[in-house]
Structures are given as structure tokens and as C-alpha cells.
Amino acid sequence: MLEGQDGQATQKAMQILVALGTIYGAERMLPVSSVQIAGVSYDNLGEAGLQFLSAMADGAGRARVLATLNPAGMDIENWQVLGISPDFAEQQQRVIAAFARMGVITTCTCTPYLTGNLPRYGEHLAWSESSAVCYANSLIGARTNREGGPSALASALTGRTPEYGLHLSSNRCPSLTVQVNARLAENTEFGALGKLIGERIEASKAIPYIQGIQAASLENLKSFCASLATYGGAALFHMPGITPEATLFIPPDATFTVIQADVDAAIRSLNDATEAEVDFVSLGCPHLTIHEIARISQLLEGRQVKKEFWITTARPTKQIADRMGYSAIIEAAGARIAADTCCVVAPIQGRFTALATDSAKACYYAYAKNRLKTVFLPFDEVVRQALQ
Ligand code: F3S
């Protein structure tokens, strides 16, 4: 591949991986079983990114393993209702077309494990979306570093990744015990816990071993992964009774304790807007499960929203919602199911003042990317915000 026998794009891809492997001291390349590629929104990629993708597609780059995409800057099929400009839509469609030409499956989601890109324990991957990387490593026990868009694409085109970082067993050991003495149920509480632990480990890059969690739903855990990755750059945690590799380790001596008051304070810290200021409501960071969409349709049935309300999910999940009649109920209420995209990667700068969400990650980027204030509320309360 490096010598160019498989074409220009594959050669370029292998050059990227060799350079990465050299920097990180990898001894060999590993085969990967799946890839997830971030850097899909034209809002982030820009013209230079689009040209890189087009050149790789023109150079006969073709995916050798299962590869899916992170959210794009718009709903690929229904962008008009989200207030996306035709110019942006045209560029975004070119990005998607370039990926499709390379044989990348154009499911645009940060929860690939819910929609057909579900790895198994111990498999090596090249994934890039930070929340999904944390989920795959921790909840599934697959192995991936947090790839950039170009290196993930390079792995798709070669089926390889350099062996370093979290691919090595020796780098997956916990180094900090987190003792949670709080009862958590809502996504907001798990998001707040992710923020607390993330801020504690951000500098040390410790891998946390988290004790004291009695129960957690899939939805809670995807929220937690998103928050831990956002506030701590973490790509792996262990949680006895919940994550598969926790049984391999004993709790490290160094301990960080979280109590209910810490969780409550972290929740308060993500509320800097008044409810009266909220003019944008969004659920689906990370992308919603069908179970969550069912709940929204239950809460919206026969009612009318008063604010712009985006319900963001993967296209295959929306198709199930269509079949079940949830989409019709939600749209009749005036809310929008936005597939393929989210409130962070869509080009919404300047359109809104304050966002209501149950996602700690969305709160972080609402301000960092779009200068939005936030109201951080439990799931059902966010829906009620849209109705007020
Ligand atoms: Fe997914 Fe967008 Fe949140 S990519 S994790 S919904 S910021």
C-alpha cells in the first residue's frame, strides 16, 4: 500500500498512518474491524477539507472495512426545515457524496453502536467521535484511540491502524478510583458526574475506576461518555458491574470521592440562562435512542411547542420512529426530528440566545462554538421547556 500498488489514495492513507505510528512509537499495524469518521460537517471541514476528501475519492480510495460517519451539518434529506442555506446544503451534499464514492456508509451519527456499527469485545477499531470512542472502549471493551477525521479515513481505506495507545493492554489500566456516593438517575446527573470526573482527570489523563454506580441505562451511559470525553478528554473508564474490563483490575489506591452536593453543584454550573431566555430546545446529544424518541412523542402528543425544538438522531432510528408513528406525533406538535445532524455541528451561529438541553456536552459546545447560554434540565423537563 505504501509503495502505491493499490492506488494514490491508499498510498496517501498509509503514509498518514505510518507517520502517526512513527510519532507514537508503534511497532506494527493492526487490522481494524470498523471505522467511524468525524469531520463531516461542512461547517467544520470547510473548502480545504472537502478538497482533501474529493482527492481521496478521485484517487480510487475505497473503504476496506465497515466505515460510518459522524453527524453532518444538516439533515441530509430534510435540511430546508432546519433553516439551512441552499449554499451550505450544496457543499454538505458534496462532502457526503465524496464519502459515498469511497464506499463509506453515509449513516451520520455519533451513536454508530445503535445503528449497525456495533463492535465486539477486544476488536480493534479506528473511531473518531469522542463520546463513541469512550463508549466503545469502556462499555464494549473494544479498542480504539480517538482518531482525527483524516486518520480514521486512512484506516477505512487501508483496514489498518498503528498499534499504540489504547490498543495496548498495558495502557488500559485504571490509575484513579472514583468513589461515587450519590444516587444518579437522570442523564443530567450522569452528565454532571462526567464533568466532575473529567475536570479531575483532564491534566493527569488518569483512567478512572468508578465505584458506587448502582444502575445506569444505555441512555445514561452514552450521556456520561459524552461528558467525560468533553470535560476530561477521556477515552476509557472502568465501572464494576457495568463495563467488561473492570473485572481485570483492582481499584487503584488514589481516590477521588464524589458526593450528591458535588453533582448538584455541577448541574447548577451548567445553568447560566433563565428559562425565559430559552429560544432553542434540543434533545439528542449524543443521538437519541428509539426509546427516548418514544418518550418525547408521548410527552408531545396533542400539544404544540412554542420554541424551536430539534430532536436529533440517526437516520435508521428516525425510520423506526416513522414506522411507529412517533415522528408524525412529534411533527404535528411543531417539533422537528433532525436526522444526520445535531445542535452542535449544524451552522446555527447567531440564530439563538439560549439552549435548553439534558446534555452536559451540548452545554459545553453551545457556548464554545455558538456563544449560547444554557439551561441544563432532566429529559422530560427539556420537553416541557419547548411547550412553554
Ligand atoms: Fe453527537 Fe453532536 Fe453531541 S456529534 S455527541 S450530538 S455534539
mmCIF file of C-alpha atoms and ligand atoms in Angstrom:
data_model
loop_
_atom_site.group_PDB
_atom_site.id
_atom_site.type_symbol
_atom_site.label_atom_id
_atom_site.label_comp_id
_atom_site.label_asym_id
_atom_site.label_seq_id
_atom_site.Cartn_x
_atom_site.Cartn_y
_atom_site.Cartn_z
ATOM 1 C CA MET A 1 0.000 0.000 0.000
ATOM 2 C CA LEU A 2 2.819 2.342 0.933
ATOM 3 C CA GLU A 3 4.515 1.780 -2.394
ATOM 4 C CA GLY A 4 1.403 2.851 -4.263
ATOM 5 C CA GLN A 5 0.397 -0.504 -5.739
ATOM 6 C CA ASP A 6 -3.188 -0.017 -4.518
ATOM 7 C CA GLY A 7 -3.519 3.486 -5.908
ATOM 8 C CA GLN A 8 -2.769 7.026 -4.868
ATOM 9 C CA ALA A 9 -5.407 7.434 -2.162
ATOM 10 C CA THR A 10 -4.442 4.193 -0.389
ATOM 11 C CA GLN A 11 -0.798 5.236 -0.562
ATOM 12 C CA LYS A 12 -1.626 8.629 0.973
ATOM 13 C CA ALA A 13 -3.727 6.909 3.647
ATOM 14 C CA MET A 14 -0.899 4.548 4.564
ATOM 15 C CA GLN A 15 1.558 7.462 4.671
ATOM 16 C CA ILE A 16 -0.717 9.165 7.240
ATOM 17 C CA LEU A 17 -0.825 6.005 9.377
ATOM 18 C CA VAL A 18 2.926 5.378 9.135
ATOM 19 C CA ALA A 19 3.594 8.977 10.193
ATOM 20 C CA LEU A 20 1.238 8.576 13.173
ATOM 21 C CA GLY A 21 2.736 5.232 14.118
ATOM 22 C CA THR A 22 6.241 6.690 13.949
ATOM 23 C CA ILE A 23 5.297 9.620 16.197
ATOM 24 C CA TYR A 24 3.764 7.304 18.798
ATOM 25 C CA GLY A 25 6.392 4.559 18.555
ATOM 26 C CA ALA A 26 4.081 1.849 17.213
ATOM 27 C CA GLU A 27 5.828 -1.397 16.382
ATOM 28 C CA ARG A 28 3.309 -2.618 13.817
ATOM 29 C CA MET A 29 -0.011 -2.046 12.103
ATOM 30 C CA LEU A 30 -3.146 -3.796 13.360
ATOM 31 C CA PRO A 31 -6.168 -4.800 11.292
ATOM 32 C CA VAL A 32 -9.299 -2.860 12.292
ATOM 33 C CA SER A 33 -12.818 -4.248 12.119
ATOM 34 C CA SER A 34 -14.624 -0.936 11.912
ATOM 35 C CA VAL A 35 -14.130 2.764 11.427
ATOM 36 C CA GLN A 36 -16.134 5.826 12.432
ATOM 37 C CA ILE A 37 -15.149 9.100 10.792
ATOM 38 C CA ALA A 38 -15.643 12.574 12.309
ATOM 39 C CA GLY A 39 -15.163 15.862 10.499
ATOM 40 C CA VAL A 40 -18.255 15.509 8.330
ATOM 41 C CA SER A 41 -19.973 18.859 8.824
ATOM 42 C CA TYR A 42 -19.010 21.319 6.111
ATOM 43 C CA ASP A 43 -19.144 23.909 8.917
ATOM 44 C CA ASN A 44 -16.006 22.287 10.390
ATOM 45 C CA LEU A 45 -14.370 20.942 7.221
ATOM 46 C CA GLY A 46 -14.538 24.000 5.004
ATOM 47 C CA GLU A 47 -13.330 24.013 1.407
ATOM 48 C CA ALA A 48 -9.875 22.588 2.190
ATOM 49 C CA GLY A 49 -11.422 19.567 3.917
ATOM 50 C CA LEU A 50 -13.831 18.986 1.047
ATOM 51 C CA GLN A 51 -10.976 19.118 -1.450
ATOM 52 C CA PHE A 52 -8.979 16.553 0.558
ATOM 53 C CA LEU A 53 -11.957 14.172 0.553
ATOM 54 C CA SER A 54 -12.618 14.679 -3.155
ATOM 55 C CA ALA A 55 -8.952 13.997 -3.956
ATOM 56 C CA MET A 56 -9.050 10.761 -1.920
ATOM 57 C CA ALA A 57 -12.216 9.665 -3.746
ATOM 58 C CA ASP A 58 -10.704 10.617 -7.143
ATOM 59 C CA GLY A 59 -7.555 8.687 -6.227
ATOM 60 C CA ALA A 60 -9.588 5.458 -6.069
ATOM 61 C CA GLY A 61 -9.800 5.423 -2.268
ATOM 62 C CA ARG A 62 -12.257 2.685 -1.257
ATOM 63 C CA ALA A 63 -13.210 1.544 2.246
ATOM 64 C CA ARG A 64 -11.946 -1.969 3.056
ATOM 65 C CA VAL A 65 -13.863 -2.324 6.338
ATOM 66 C CA LEU A 66 -17.207 -1.205 7.748
ATOM 67 C CA ALA A 67 -16.999 2.591 7.969
ATOM 68 C CA THR A 68 -19.683 5.062 9.046
ATOM 69 C CA LEU A 69 -19.811 8.836 9.539
ATOM 70 C CA ASN A 70 -20.275 11.259 12.412
ATOM 71 C CA PRO A 71 -23.137 13.802 12.199
ATOM 72 C CA ALA A 72 -23.172 16.226 9.282
ATOM 73 C CA GLY A 73 -24.096 19.903 9.357
ATOM 74 C CA MET A 74 -27.700 19.234 8.377
ATOM 75 C CA ASP A 75 -30.416 16.660 7.888
ATOM 76 C CA ILE A 76 -29.294 15.274 4.536
ATOM 77 C CA GLU A 77 -32.864 14.667 3.320
ATOM 78 C CA ASN A 78 -34.773 17.414 5.070
ATOM 79 C CA TRP A 79 -32.388 20.331 5.546
ATOM 80 C CA GLN A 80 -34.812 23.055 4.479
ATOM 81 C CA VAL A 81 -36.939 22.826 7.640
ATOM 82 C CA LEU A 82 -33.870 23.444 9.825
ATOM 83 C CA GLY A 83 -33.216 26.843 8.245
ATOM 84 C CA ILE A 84 -30.045 25.686 6.452
ATOM 85 C CA SER A 85 -28.989 27.838 3.496
ATOM 86 C CA PRO A 86 -29.024 26.267 -0.004
ATOM 87 C CA ASP A 87 -25.328 27.161 -0.414
ATOM 88 C CA PHE A 88 -24.346 25.273 2.725
ATOM 89 C CA ALA A 89 -26.576 22.360 1.732
ATOM 90 C CA GLU A 90 -24.872 22.088 -1.632
ATOM 91 C CA GLN A 91 -21.392 21.922 -0.079
ATOM 92 C CA GLN A 92 -22.554 19.464 2.575
ATOM 93 C CA GLN A 93 -24.032 17.196 -0.118
ATOM 94 C CA ARG A 94 -20.657 17.227 -1.913
ATOM 95 C CA VAL A 95 -18.959 16.082 1.297
ATOM 96 C CA ILE A 96 -21.422 13.203 1.696
ATOM 97 C CA ALA A 97 -21.067 12.277 -1.985
ATOM 98 C CA ALA A 98 -17.264 12.089 -1.642
ATOM 99 C CA PHE A 99 -17.582 9.701 1.309
ATOM 100 C CA ALA A 100 -20.182 7.631 -0.567
ATOM 101 C CA ARG A 101 -17.840 7.340 -3.563
ATOM 102 C CA MET A 102 -15.262 5.850 -1.204
ATOM 103 C CA GLY A 103 -17.740 3.226 -0.033
ATOM 104 C CA VAL A 104 -18.184 4.799 3.401
ATOM 105 C CA ILE A 105 -21.710 4.168 4.685
ATOM 106 C CA THR A 106 -23.324 7.586 4.982
ATOM 107 C CA THR A 107 -25.120 6.952 8.250
ATOM 108 C CA CYS A 108 -24.209 10.178 10.016
ATOM 109 C CA THR A 109 -24.332 9.510 13.728
ATOM 110 C CA CYS A 110 -22.327 9.733 16.935
ATOM 111 C CA THR A 111 -24.040 6.550 18.205
ATOM 112 C CA PRO A 112 -22.890 4.110 15.500
ATOM 113 C CA TYR A 113 -23.247 1.273 18.029
ATOM 114 C CA LEU A 114 -27.042 1.758 17.879
ATOM 115 C CA THR A 115 -27.281 1.597 14.106
ATOM 116 C CA GLY A 116 -25.252 -1.225 12.635
ATOM 117 C CA ASN A 117 -21.672 -0.343 13.547
ATOM 118 C CA LEU A 118 -21.507 -2.391 16.751
ATOM 119 C CA PRO A 119 -18.056 -3.793 17.557
ATOM 120 C CA ARG A 120 -17.339 -6.783 19.776
ATOM 121 C CA TYR A 121 -15.161 -7.133 22.847
ATOM 122 C CA GLY A 122 -11.455 -6.955 22.072
ATOM 123 C CA GLU A 123 -11.807 -5.794 18.461
ATOM 124 C CA HIS A 124 -9.515 -3.055 17.216
ATOM 125 C CA LEU A 125 -11.218 -0.009 15.726
ATOM 126 C CA ALA A 126 -10.400 3.424 14.376
ATOM 127 C CA TRP A 127 -13.189 5.663 15.627
ATOM 128 C CA SER A 128 -13.116 9.424 15.986
ATOM 129 C CA GLU A 129 -16.209 10.775 17.727
ATOM 130 C CA SER A 130 -15.091 11.277 21.321
ATOM 131 C CA SER A 131 -18.288 10.057 23.015
ATOM 132 C CA ALA A 132 -18.441 6.972 20.794
ATOM 133 C CA VAL A 133 -14.742 6.247 21.385
ATOM 134 C CA CYS A 134 -15.352 6.343 25.144
ATOM 135 C CA TYR A 135 -18.428 4.116 24.714
ATOM 136 C CA ALA A 136 -16.648 1.548 22.522
ATOM 137 C CA ASN A 137 -13.601 1.283 24.782
ATOM 138 C CA SER A 138 -15.436 1.307 28.081
ATOM 139 C CA LEU A 139 -18.873 -0.243 27.615
ATOM 140 C CA ILE A 140 -17.972 -2.726 24.869
ATOM 141 C CA GLY A 141 -14.308 -3.415 25.619
ATOM 142 C CA ALA A 142 -13.282 -2.798 22.008
ATOM 143 C CA ARG A 143 -10.037 -0.885 21.480
ATOM 144 C CA THR A 144 -9.651 2.451 19.765
ATOM 145 C CA ASN A 145 -7.697 5.637 20.130
ATOM 146 C CA ARG A 146 -9.526 8.861 19.475
ATOM 147 C CA GLU A 147 -8.749 9.346 15.815
ATOM 148 C CA GLY A 148 -8.876 12.553 13.865
ATOM 149 C CA GLY A 149 -11.022 12.629 10.723
ATOM 150 C CA PRO A 150 -8.081 12.079 8.312
ATOM 151 C CA SER A 151 -6.536 9.198 10.297
ATOM 152 C CA ALA A 152 -9.922 7.459 10.628
ATOM 153 C CA LEU A 153 -10.461 7.792 6.884
ATOM 154 C CA ALA A 154 -6.949 6.453 6.341
ATOM 155 C CA SER A 155 -7.865 3.399 8.431
ATOM 156 C CA ALA A 156 -11.054 2.906 6.410
ATOM 157 C CA LEU A 157 -9.073 2.906 3.153
ATOM 158 C CA THR A 158 -6.344 0.559 4.419
ATOM 159 C CA GLY A 159 -8.127 -1.511 7.068
ATOM 160 C CA ARG A 160 -5.215 -0.794 9.439
ATOM 161 C CA THR A 161 -4.263 1.360 12.415
ATOM 162 C CA PRO A 162 -0.903 1.737 14.169
ATOM 163 C CA GLU A 163 -0.616 -0.215 17.409
ATOM 164 C CA TYR A 164 -0.207 2.317 20.218
ATOM 165 C CA GLY A 165 -2.237 3.946 22.995
ATOM 166 C CA LEU A 166 -5.446 2.141 23.925
ATOM 167 C CA HIS A 167 -4.772 -0.739 21.530
ATOM 168 C CA LEU A 168 -2.214 -1.968 24.064
ATOM 169 C CA SER A 169 -3.420 -3.780 27.199
ATOM 170 C CA SER A 170 -0.761 -2.036 29.280
ATOM 171 C CA ASN A 171 -2.377 1.352 28.591
ATOM 172 C CA ARG A 172 -5.852 0.333 29.714
ATOM 173 C CA CYS A 173 -5.184 0.025 33.457
ATOM 174 C CA PRO A 174 -7.053 2.364 35.816
ATOM 175 C CA SER A 175 -4.986 4.795 37.875
ATOM 176 C CA LEU A 176 -7.629 6.625 39.925
ATOM 177 C CA THR A 177 -10.519 5.229 41.936
ATOM 178 C CA VAL A 178 -13.620 7.404 41.871
ATOM 179 C CA GLN A 179 -15.998 6.671 44.717
ATOM 180 C CA VAL A 180 -19.493 7.934 43.873
ATOM 181 C CA ASN A 181 -21.635 8.477 46.952
ATOM 182 C CA ALA A 182 -24.678 9.837 45.164
ATOM 183 C CA ARG A 183 -27.818 8.380 43.634
ATOM 184 C CA LEU A 184 -27.941 9.090 39.935
ATOM 185 C CA ALA A 185 -30.886 8.515 37.630
ATOM 186 C CA GLU A 186 -31.245 11.298 35.065
ATOM 187 C CA ASN A 187 -28.966 11.941 32.079
ATOM 188 C CA THR A 188 -28.219 15.325 33.634
ATOM 189 C CA GLU A 189 -26.841 13.634 36.745
ATOM 190 C CA PHE A 190 -24.658 11.272 34.728
ATOM 191 C CA GLY A 191 -23.552 14.239 32.605
ATOM 192 C CA ALA A 192 -22.683 16.173 35.765
ATOM 193 C CA LEU A 193 -20.688 13.183 37.051
ATOM 194 C CA GLY A 194 -18.818 13.056 33.735
ATOM 195 C CA LYS A 195 -17.991 16.740 34.105
ATOM 196 C CA LEU A 196 -16.739 16.322 37.674
ATOM 197 C CA ILE A 197 -14.548 13.328 36.885
ATOM 198 C CA GLY A 198 -13.456 14.811 33.572
ATOM 199 C CA GLU A 199 -12.248 18.027 35.184
ATOM 200 C CA ARG A 200 -10.409 15.981 37.831
ATOM 201 C CA ILE A 201 -8.518 13.822 35.294
ATOM 202 C CA GLU A 202 -8.060 16.295 32.464
ATOM 203 C CA ALA A 203 -4.455 17.178 33.340
ATOM 204 C CA SER A 204 -3.293 13.769 34.611
ATOM 205 C CA LYS A 205 -5.073 11.725 31.899
ATOM 206 C CA ALA A 206 -5.795 9.127 34.590
ATOM 207 C CA ILE A 207 -8.106 6.271 33.618
ATOM 208 C CA PRO A 208 -10.886 6.248 36.224
ATOM 209 C CA TYR A 209 -12.205 3.169 38.020
ATOM 210 C CA ILE A 210 -15.654 4.313 39.081
ATOM 211 C CA GLN A 211 -17.336 2.645 42.054
ATOM 212 C CA GLY A 212 -20.753 3.189 43.593
ATOM 213 C CA ILE A 213 -22.971 3.293 40.480
ATOM 214 C CA GLN A 214 -25.899 1.015 41.280
ATOM 215 C CA ALA A 215 -27.654 1.149 37.926
ATOM 216 C CA ALA A 216 -27.324 3.006 34.651
ATOM 217 C CA SER A 217 -29.374 2.842 31.445
ATOM 218 C CA LEU A 218 -27.844 2.848 27.984
ATOM 219 C CA GLU A 219 -29.048 6.456 27.687
ATOM 220 C CA ASN A 220 -27.387 7.425 30.978
ATOM 221 C CA LEU A 221 -24.136 5.821 29.870
ATOM 222 C CA LYS A 222 -23.988 7.490 26.481
ATOM 223 C CA SER A 223 -24.557 10.845 28.233
ATOM 224 C CA PHE A 224 -21.826 10.023 30.712
ATOM 225 C CA CYS A 225 -19.372 9.040 27.965
ATOM 226 C CA ALA A 226 -20.047 12.282 26.075
ATOM 227 C CA SER A 227 -19.490 14.391 29.158
ATOM 228 C CA LEU A 228 -16.385 12.542 30.386
ATOM 229 C CA ALA A 229 -14.813 12.863 26.944
ATOM 230 C CA THR A 230 -15.737 16.543 26.642
ATOM 231 C CA TYR A 231 -14.560 17.727 30.047
ATOM 232 C CA GLY A 232 -11.669 15.305 30.557
ATOM 233 C CA GLY A 233 -10.612 14.173 27.096
ATOM 234 C CA ALA A 234 -11.151 10.655 28.464
ATOM 235 C CA ALA A 235 -11.460 7.705 26.111
ATOM 236 C CA LEU A 236 -11.794 4.897 28.671
ATOM 237 C CA PHE A 237 -13.210 4.273 32.129
ATOM 238 C CA HIS A 238 -13.948 1.169 34.143
ATOM 239 C CA MET A 239 -17.123 0.692 36.196
ATOM 240 C CA PRO A 240 -17.539 -2.569 38.144
ATOM 241 C CA GLY A 241 -20.754 -4.390 37.275
ATOM 242 C CA ILE A 242 -21.190 -2.296 34.138
ATOM 243 C CA THR A 243 -18.041 -2.335 31.988
ATOM 244 C CA PRO A 244 -16.479 -5.643 30.896
ATOM 245 C CA GLU A 245 -12.830 -4.934 31.673
ATOM 246 C CA ALA A 246 -13.489 -3.759 35.255
ATOM 247 C CA THR A 247 -13.102 -7.365 36.454
ATOM 248 C CA LEU A 248 -9.493 -7.392 35.233
ATOM 249 C CA PHE A 249 -8.360 -4.775 37.739
ATOM 250 C CA ILE A 250 -8.378 -3.941 41.426
ATOM 251 C CA PRO A 251 -9.272 -0.388 42.480
ATOM 252 C CA PRO A 252 -6.215 1.919 42.496
ATOM 253 C CA ASP A 253 -5.215 3.452 45.839
ATOM 254 C CA ALA A 254 -5.552 7.076 44.736
ATOM 255 C CA THR A 255 -9.169 8.007 45.351
ATOM 256 C CA PHE A 256 -11.462 10.865 44.385
ATOM 257 C CA THR A 257 -14.850 10.985 46.088
ATOM 258 C CA VAL A 258 -17.994 12.490 44.584
ATOM 259 C CA ILE A 259 -20.998 13.249 46.791
ATOM 260 C CA GLN A 260 -24.520 14.373 45.926
ATOM 261 C CA ALA A 261 -23.712 18.030 46.649
ATOM 262 C CA ASP A 262 -20.908 17.909 44.040
ATOM 263 C CA VAL A 263 -23.323 16.546 41.436
ATOM 264 C CA ASP A 264 -25.904 19.208 42.283
ATOM 265 C CA ALA A 265 -23.279 21.965 42.039
ATOM 266 C CA ALA A 266 -22.055 20.669 38.663
ATOM 267 C CA ILE A 267 -25.644 20.762 37.381
ATOM 268 C CA ARG A 268 -26.070 24.331 38.627
ATOM 269 C CA SER A 269 -22.816 25.359 36.929
ATOM 270 C CA LEU A 270 -24.296 24.471 33.535
ATOM 271 C CA ASN A 271 -27.311 26.724 34.028
ATOM 272 C CA ASP A 272 -26.416 30.281 33.094
ATOM 273 C CA ALA A 273 -29.646 31.272 31.326
ATOM 274 C CA THR A 274 -33.095 31.886 32.754
ATOM 275 C CA GLU A 275 -35.933 29.764 31.446
ATOM 276 C CA ALA A 276 -37.459 32.926 29.957
ATOM 277 C CA GLU A 277 -34.379 33.369 27.766
ATOM 278 C CA VAL A 278 -34.622 29.902 26.181
ATOM 279 C CA ASP A 279 -35.414 30.155 22.471
ATOM 280 C CA PHE A 280 -33.884 26.856 21.316
ATOM 281 C CA VAL A 281 -34.539 23.394 22.721
ATOM 282 C CA SER A 282 -32.680 20.272 21.720
ATOM 283 C CA LEU A 283 -32.526 16.648 22.815
ATOM 284 C CA GLY A 284 -30.204 14.132 21.194
ATOM 285 C CA CYS A 285 -26.603 14.759 22.237
ATOM 286 C CA PRO A 286 -25.465 12.023 21.780
ATOM 287 C CA HIS A 287 -28.065 10.926 19.231
ATOM 288 C CA LEU A 288 -31.297 9.627 20.732
ATOM 289 C CA THR A 289 -32.321 6.003 21.088
ATOM 290 C CA ILE A 290 -35.750 4.919 19.814
ATOM 291 C CA HIS A 291 -36.786 4.580 23.443
ATOM 292 C CA GLU A 292 -36.078 8.276 24.042
ATOM 293 C CA ILE A 293 -37.971 9.309 20.906
ATOM 294 C CA ALA A 294 -40.956 7.256 22.039
ATOM 295 C CA ARG A 295 -40.912 9.177 25.329
ATOM 296 C CA ILE A 296 -40.807 12.538 23.551
ATOM 297 C CA SER A 297 -43.771 11.610 21.365
ATOM 298 C CA GLN A 298 -45.683 10.586 24.500
ATOM 299 C CA LEU A 299 -44.981 13.969 26.099
ATOM 300 C CA LEU A 300 -45.827 15.960 22.953
ATOM 301 C CA GLU A 301 -48.956 14.115 21.844
ATOM 302 C CA GLY A 302 -51.822 16.535 21.190
ATOM 303 C CA ARG A 303 -49.772 19.561 22.241
ATOM 304 C CA GLN A 304 -47.944 22.401 20.461
ATOM 305 C CA VAL A 305 -44.381 23.508 21.049
ATOM 306 C CA LYS A 306 -43.725 27.244 21.372
ATOM 307 C CA LYS A 307 -39.989 27.183 20.683
ATOM 308 C CA GLU A 308 -37.675 25.803 18.027
ATOM 309 C CA PHE A 309 -37.202 22.189 19.156
ATOM 310 C CA TRP A 310 -34.704 19.824 17.482
ATOM 311 C CA ILE A 311 -34.796 16.120 18.239
ATOM 312 C CA THR A 312 -31.557 14.750 16.829
ATOM 313 C CA THR A 313 -30.921 11.138 15.965
ATOM 314 C CA ALA A 314 -29.510 8.723 13.414
ATOM 315 C CA ARG A 315 -31.415 8.207 10.163
ATOM 316 C CA PRO A 316 -32.125 4.482 10.850
ATOM 317 C CA THR A 317 -33.581 5.413 14.257
ATOM 318 C CA LYS A 318 -35.774 8.055 12.640
ATOM 319 C CA GLN A 319 -37.021 5.430 10.195
ATOM 320 C CA ILE A 320 -38.172 3.288 13.110
ATOM 321 C CA ALA A 321 -39.816 6.373 14.632
ATOM 322 C CA ASP A 322 -41.599 6.983 11.314
ATOM 323 C CA ARG A 323 -42.923 3.438 11.259
ATOM 324 C CA MET A 324 -44.099 3.625 14.861
ATOM 325 C CA GLY A 325 -45.940 6.911 14.275
ATOM 326 C CA TYR A 326 -43.698 8.821 16.725
ATOM 327 C CA SER A 327 -42.393 11.156 14.011
ATOM 328 C CA ALA A 328 -45.925 12.112 12.953
ATOM 329 C CA ILE A 329 -46.876 12.977 16.547
ATOM 330 C CA ILE A 330 -43.700 14.998 17.058
ATOM 331 C CA GLU A 331 -44.055 16.889 13.792
ATOM 332 C CA ALA A 332 -47.753 17.579 14.451
ATOM 333 C CA ALA A 333 -46.633 19.216 17.698
ATOM 334 C CA GLY A 334 -44.368 21.535 15.706
ATOM 335 C CA ALA A 335 -41.068 19.981 16.801
ATOM 336 C CA ARG A 336 -38.513 18.740 14.290
ATOM 337 C CA ILE A 337 -36.804 15.389 14.103
ATOM 338 C CA ALA A 338 -33.416 16.234 12.670
ATOM 339 C CA ALA A 339 -31.614 13.120 11.456
ATOM 340 C CA ASP A 340 -27.901 13.046 10.485
ATOM 341 C CA THR A 341 -27.034 16.209 12.440
ATOM 342 C CA CYS A 342 -27.048 17.871 15.863
ATOM 343 C CA CYS A 343 -27.308 21.253 17.550
ATOM 344 C CA VAL A 344 -23.506 21.496 17.789
ATOM 345 C CA VAL A 345 -22.338 20.678 14.266
ATOM 346 C CA ALA A 346 -25.154 22.483 12.393
ATOM 347 C CA PRO A 347 -24.381 26.058 11.275
ATOM 348 C CA ILE A 348 -26.648 27.892 13.753
ATOM 349 C CA GLN A 349 -24.348 30.664 14.958
ATOM 350 C CA GLY A 350 -26.251 33.870 15.706
ATOM 351 C CA ARG A 351 -29.727 32.319 15.374
ATOM 352 C CA PHE A 352 -30.500 31.730 19.064
ATOM 353 C CA THR A 353 -29.796 33.112 22.557
ATOM 354 C CA ALA A 354 -30.195 30.216 24.971
ATOM 355 C CA LEU A 355 -30.404 26.438 24.631
ATOM 356 C CA ALA A 356 -32.344 24.032 26.861
ATOM 357 C CA THR A 357 -30.828 20.525 26.857
ATOM 358 C CA ASP A 358 -30.170 17.485 29.043
ATOM 359 C CA SER A 359 -26.656 17.094 27.646
ATOM 360 C CA ALA A 360 -23.591 18.365 29.511
ATOM 361 C CA LYS A 361 -21.616 18.041 26.279
ATOM 362 C CA ALA A 362 -24.133 20.167 24.376
ATOM 363 C CA CYS A 363 -23.903 22.811 27.124
ATOM 364 C CA TYR A 364 -20.128 22.978 26.682
ATOM 365 C CA TYR A 365 -20.242 23.368 22.904
ATOM 366 C CA ALA A 366 -23.324 25.581 22.893
ATOM 367 C CA TYR A 367 -21.142 28.219 24.464
ATOM 368 C CA ALA A 368 -17.751 27.287 22.984
ATOM 369 C CA LYS A 369 -18.992 27.101 19.408
ATOM 370 C CA ASN A 370 -22.119 29.219 19.235
ATOM 371 C CA ARG A 371 -21.932 31.536 22.278
ATOM 372 C CA LEU A 372 -25.292 30.270 23.543
ATOM 373 C CA LYS A 373 -26.289 30.400 27.182
ATOM 374 C CA THR A 374 -27.741 27.161 28.550
ATOM 375 C CA VAL A 375 -30.447 25.684 30.738
ATOM 376 C CA PHE A 376 -29.496 22.139 31.780
ATOM 377 C CA LEU A 377 -32.548 20.091 32.768
ATOM 378 C CA PRO A 378 -33.726 16.478 33.061
ATOM 379 C CA PHE A 379 -35.066 14.938 29.839
ATOM 380 C CA ASP A 380 -38.801 15.400 30.496
ATOM 381 C CA GLU A 381 -38.235 18.955 31.730
ATOM 382 C CA VAL A 382 -36.484 19.839 28.485
ATOM 383 C CA VAL A 383 -39.582 18.757 26.551
ATOM 384 C CA ARG A 384 -41.708 20.893 28.881
ATOM 385 C CA GLN A 385 -39.439 23.881 28.124
ATOM 386 C CA ALA A 386 -40.364 23.556 24.460
ATOM 387 C CA LEU A 387 -44.065 23.659 25.367
ATOM 388 C CA GLN A 388 -43.858 26.842 27.481
HETATM 389 FE FE1 F3S B 1 -23.207 13.745 18.915
HETATM 390 FE FE2 F3S B 1 -23.320 16.235 18.195
HETATM 391 FE FE3 F3S B 1 -23.408 15.609 20.728
HETATM 392 S S1 F3S B 1 -21.994 14.724 17.350
HETATM 393 S S2 F3S B 1 -22.258 13.725 20.924
HETATM 394 S S3 F3S B 1 -24.942 15.082 19.163
HETATM 395 S S4 F3S B 1 -22.226 17.254 19.831
#
